[in-house]
Coordinates of C-alpha atoms and ligand atoms in Angstrom, one line a residue:
M1 CA 20.5 -5.4 14.1
A2 CA 22.1 -7.5 11.4
D3 CA 23.1 -5.4 8.5
T4 CA 23.1 -7.8 5.6
I5 CA 19.8 -9.6 5.5
L6 CA 19.3 -10.1 1.8
T7 CA 22.1 -9.9 -0.7
L8 CA 21.6 -8.0 -4.0
E9 CA 21.9 -11.3 -5.9
E10 CA 19.2 -12.8 -3.7
Y11 CA 17.0 -9.8 -4.3
A12 CA 17.6 -10.2 -8.1
R13 CA 16.4 -13.8 -8.0
I14 CA 13.2 -12.8 -6.1
A15 CA 12.5 -10.0 -8.7
A16 CA 13.1 -12.4 -11.6
W17 CA 10.7 -14.9 -10.0
F18 CA 8.1 -12.2 -9.6
V19 CA 8.4 -11.3 -13.3
S20 CA 8.0 -14.9 -14.4
Y21 CA 5.1 -15.5 -12.0
T22 CA 3.2 -12.4 -13.3
N23 CA 4.0 -13.5 -16.9
G24 CA 1.8 -16.5 -16.2
F25 CA -1.2 -14.2 -16.3
R26 CA -0.5 -12.9 -19.8
D27 CA -2.8 -14.0 -22.7
G28 CA -1.6 -15.9 -25.8
G29 CA -0.4 -12.7 -27.4
G30 CA 1.7 -11.8 -24.3
T31 CA -0.6 -9.1 -23.0
L32 CA -1.4 -8.7 -19.4
P33 CA -5.0 -7.5 -18.7
G34 CA -5.0 -3.8 -18.1
P35 CA -5.9 -4.0 -14.3
L36 CA -3.0 -6.4 -13.7
R37 CA -0.7 -4.1 -15.7
F38 CA -1.6 -1.4 -13.3
K39 CA -0.9 -3.7 -10.3
L40 CA 2.4 -4.7 -11.8
A41 CA 3.5 -1.1 -12.1
H42 CA 2.2 -0.3 -8.6
S43 CA 4.3 -3.2 -7.2
G44 CA 7.4 -1.7 -8.8
R45 CA 6.7 1.7 -7.4
V46 CA 6.0 0.3 -3.9
A47 CA 9.3 -1.6 -4.0
S48 CA 11.1 1.7 -4.8
N49 CA 9.2 3.6 -2.1
A50 CA 10.0 0.8 0.4
A51 CA 13.7 1.0 -0.4
R52 CA 13.7 4.8 -0.1
I53 CA 11.9 4.7 3.3
A54 CA 14.4 2.0 4.5
A55 CA 17.3 4.1 3.3
G56 CA 15.8 7.1 5.0
L57 CA 15.7 5.2 8.3
G58 CA 19.4 4.6 7.9
L59 CA 19.1 0.8 7.4
G60 CA 21.9 -1.2 5.8
E61 CA 21.9 -2.4 2.2
G62 CA 20.7 -5.9 3.1
E63 CA 17.7 -4.6 5.2
C64 CA 16.9 -2.2 2.4
A65 CA 16.8 -5.1 0.0
V66 CA 14.4 -6.9 2.3
A67 CA 12.2 -3.8 2.3
R68 CA 12.4 -3.6 -1.5
A69 CA 11.4 -7.3 -1.8
A70 CA 8.5 -6.9 0.6
G71 CA 7.3 -3.9 -1.4
L72 CA 7.6 -5.8 -4.7
L73 CA 5.7 -8.9 -3.4
H74 CA 3.1 -7.3 -1.2
D75 CA 0.3 -7.4 -3.9
V76 CA 1.3 -10.8 -5.4
G77 CA -2.2 -12.1 -4.4
R78 CA -3.8 -9.5 -6.7
F79 CA -3.0 -11.6 -9.8
R80 CA -4.9 -14.8 -8.8
Q81 CA -7.6 -12.6 -7.2
F82 CA -8.2 -10.8 -10.6
S83 CA -7.9 -13.9 -12.8
C84 CA -10.3 -15.9 -10.6
H85 CA -12.8 -13.2 -9.6
A86 CA -12.3 -10.3 -12.1
S87 CA -12.4 -8.0 -9.1
F88 CA -10.0 -6.2 -6.8
I89 CA -12.7 -5.8 -4.1
D90 CA -11.7 -8.1 -1.3
A91 CA -15.2 -8.2 0.2
R92 CA -16.5 -9.6 -3.1
S93 CA -13.7 -12.0 -3.9
L94 CA -10.9 -12.9 -1.5
D95 CA -8.5 -11.3 1.0
H96 CA -5.6 -10.5 -1.4
G97 CA -3.1 -10.2 1.5
L98 CA -3.8 -13.7 2.7
E99 CA -3.9 -14.9 -0.9
G100 CA -0.5 -13.4 -1.5
R101 CA 0.8 -15.3 1.5
R102 CA -0.5 -18.5 0.0
V103 CA 1.1 -17.8 -3.3
L104 CA 4.5 -17.1 -1.7
E105 CA 4.3 -20.3 0.4
E106 CA 3.3 -22.4 -2.6
K107 CA 5.8 -21.0 -5.1
A108 CA 8.5 -18.8 -3.6
A109 CA 9.7 -20.5 -0.4
G110 CA 12.9 -21.8 -2.1
L111 CA 14.0 -18.3 -3.0
F112 CA 14.6 -17.3 0.6
P113 CA 17.9 -18.6 2.1
D114 CA 16.8 -17.6 5.6
A115 CA 13.5 -18.7 7.2
V116 CA 13.3 -15.6 9.3
I117 CA 13.4 -13.3 6.2
F118 CA 10.7 -15.4 4.6
R119 CA 8.5 -15.3 7.7
R120 CA 8.8 -11.4 7.7
L121 CA 8.0 -11.2 4.0
L122 CA 4.9 -13.5 4.5
C123 CA 3.8 -11.3 7.4
A124 CA 4.1 -8.1 5.5
T125 CA 2.2 -9.5 2.5
E126 CA -0.6 -11.1 4.6
F127 CA -1.3 -8.1 6.7
H128 CA -0.5 -5.1 4.5
N129 CA -4.2 -4.6 3.6
R130 CA -5.7 -4.8 7.1
R131 CA -7.4 -1.9 8.8
P132 CA -5.1 -0.4 11.5
D133 CA -7.4 -1.7 14.2
A134 CA -7.3 -5.2 12.8
L135 CA -3.6 -5.7 12.8
P136 CA -2.2 -8.5 15.0
K137 CA -0.8 -7.2 18.2
D138 CA 1.7 -10.0 19.0
L139 CA 4.0 -10.0 16.0
P140 CA 7.8 -10.2 16.5
L141 CA 9.2 -6.7 16.4
A142 CA 11.2 -7.3 13.2
D143 CA 8.1 -8.6 11.4
N144 CA 6.0 -5.7 12.6
S145 CA 8.6 -3.1 11.6
L146 CA 8.7 -4.5 8.0
L147 CA 4.9 -4.7 7.9
L148 CA 4.6 -1.0 8.9
L149 CA 7.2 0.0 6.3
V150 CA 5.3 -1.8 3.5
R151 CA 2.1 -0.3 4.6
D152 CA 3.7 3.2 4.3
A153 CA 5.2 2.5 0.9
D154 CA 1.9 1.2 -0.4
K155 CA 0.0 4.3 1.0
V156 CA 2.5 6.7 -0.6
D157 CA 1.9 5.2 -4.0
I158 CA -1.9 5.0 -3.7
M159 CA -1.9 8.7 -2.6
E160 CA 0.3 9.6 -5.6
T161 CA -1.8 7.6 -8.0
L162 CA -5.1 8.9 -6.7
L163 CA -3.9 12.5 -6.7
G164 CA -2.5 12.1 -10.3
S165 CA -5.9 10.7 -11.4
A166 CA -8.0 13.4 -9.7
E167 CA -5.8 16.2 -11.0
S168 CA -5.7 14.9 -14.6
G169 CA -9.3 13.5 -14.6
D170 CA -7.9 10.1 -15.9
F171 CA -9.1 7.3 -13.7
R172 CA -8.3 4.4 -16.0
G173 CA -5.9 2.8 -13.6
L174 CA -8.2 3.0 -10.6
Q175 CA -11.6 2.0 -12.0
D176 CA -11.2 -1.6 -10.9
T177 CA -10.2 -0.7 -7.4
I178 CA -13.0 1.9 -6.8
P179 CA -15.7 0.8 -9.4
D180 CA -18.7 2.1 -7.4
I181 CA -17.4 5.6 -6.7
K182 CA -19.1 8.6 -8.4
L183 CA -16.5 11.0 -9.8
E184 CA -18.9 13.9 -9.5
G185 CA -20.6 15.2 -6.4
G186 CA -19.5 16.6 -3.1
L187 CA -18.8 15.1 0.2
T188 CA -21.2 12.6 1.7
P189 CA -22.6 14.1 5.0
G190 CA -20.6 12.8 8.0
V191 CA -17.5 11.7 6.1
A192 CA -15.3 14.8 6.9
E193 CA -16.6 14.8 10.5
A194 CA -15.6 11.1 10.9
A195 CA -12.2 11.7 9.5
A196 CA -11.8 14.7 11.8
R197 CA -12.6 12.4 14.8
G198 CA -9.7 10.2 13.7
E199 CA -11.9 7.4 12.5
T200 CA -10.5 5.1 9.8
L201 CA -12.9 5.4 6.8
S202 CA -13.9 2.3 5.0
L203 CA -14.4 2.2 1.2
K204 CA -17.8 0.6 1.6
N205 CA -19.2 3.7 3.3
L206 CA -17.9 6.1 0.7
N207 CA -19.7 7.3 -2.4
T208 CA -17.8 10.1 -4.2
L209 CA -14.3 11.0 -5.2
A210 CA -14.4 13.7 -2.6
D211 CA -15.0 11.1 0.1
I212 CA -12.1 9.0 -1.2
L213 CA -9.8 12.1 -1.1
V214 CA -10.8 12.6 2.6
M215 CA -10.1 8.9 3.4
V216 CA -6.7 9.1 1.8
A217 CA -5.9 12.4 3.6
G218 CA -6.7 10.6 6.9
W219 CA -4.0 8.0 6.0
F220 CA -1.5 10.6 7.1
H221 CA -2.3 9.5 10.7
D222 CA -1.3 6.0 9.7
L223 CA 2.0 6.8 8.0
N224 CA 4.4 5.2 10.5
Y225 CA 7.9 6.3 9.6
A226 CA 9.3 9.8 9.3
P227 CA 10.9 9.2 5.9
A228 CA 7.4 8.2 4.5
R229 CA 6.0 11.4 6.0
R230 CA 8.8 13.3 4.4
V231 CA 8.1 11.8 1.0
A232 CA 4.5 12.7 1.3
A233 CA 5.4 16.3 2.3
E234 CA 7.9 16.7 -0.5
R235 CA 5.3 15.6 -3.0
G236 CA 2.8 18.1 -1.5
F237 CA 0.1 15.5 -0.9
L238 CA -1.7 17.4 1.8
Q239 CA -1.9 20.7 -0.1
R240 CA -2.9 18.9 -3.3
L241 CA -5.6 16.9 -1.5
R242 CA -6.9 20.1 0.1
R243 CA -7.0 21.9 -3.2
L244 CA -9.2 19.2 -4.7
L245 CA -11.8 19.4 -1.9
P246 CA -14.4 22.0 -1.2
G247 CA -12.7 25.2 0.0
D248 CA -15.3 26.6 2.3
N249 CA -15.5 23.9 4.9
P250 CA -14.3 24.5 8.5
V251 CA -14.3 20.8 9.4
L252 CA -11.9 20.1 6.5
D253 CA -9.8 23.1 7.5
A254 CA -9.5 21.6 11.1
L255 CA -8.8 18.1 9.7
F256 CA -6.0 19.3 7.4
A257 CA -4.4 21.4 10.1
D258 CA -4.3 18.3 12.4
L259 CA -2.9 16.2 9.5
A260 CA -0.2 18.8 8.9
R261 CA 0.9 18.5 12.6
T262 CA 1.0 14.7 12.3
A263 CA 3.0 14.9 9.0
S264 CA 5.8 16.8 10.8
S265 CA 5.9 14.8 14.0
P266 CA 8.5 12.1 14.6
G267 CA 7.6 8.6 13.4
A268 CA 7.9 5.1 14.8
K269 CA 11.2 3.3 15.4
Y270 CA 12.2 0.5 13.1
T271 CA 13.5 -2.7 14.6
G272 CA 15.3 -5.1 12.3
I273 CA 16.7 -8.5 13.4
Ligands
FE2_1 FE1 -2.6 -4.5 -1.6

């Protein structure tokens, strides 16, 4: 595995490009629409999570910078998605992963000194939002490893954000991502059972905040790397999710016991270049 993949100067140029690209979505007074402000902040946190997971895997500084860049750029397609469709719902607008790939190909190719790094970043951006069963099976190992890392970093931030909102009752940052979800009300029948069978829940089948919390809990099965599972454990995600859900529910008890076992099991191996 090569150690130095992206220099810190190269990363700084990529980060500066991202800032200037997103500045293009500000209005005449310099203000970014609220939903895009939320995505910009999310991108920064996913970059930090990605770098932390990469460091936890023992990767060198250059590969950590690749991971940080992939985290920063993964949602770049959100900006055109929202400005063209006023929606973050892919099914009603566009696939924001694929759109992100297009943006990077159009506007950011010159920032990447190495074609392989760029290819890996494009792959992580394009596929970060796919359901696990819809991921391509024939990716080069190094591309797949980075993709799995970005997916982990993204999930950790969404879990943290959702938990913060559910605990504080402030859903302002999430209202454009889950506009049809009722904040009141219990679990929709069958949702906990489907999660307990290990099925990946889809947003379009969910109705209440409780359903979303169960979906997010199920993501523990999809956290690929041990450092991501450790971060989730350190932040008490499972316990916090369980506290927000109905207490007297044996299906949920069994689901969370199973998730706790997953959270402490060894994760996937990372293969760089
Ligand atoms: Fe995304």
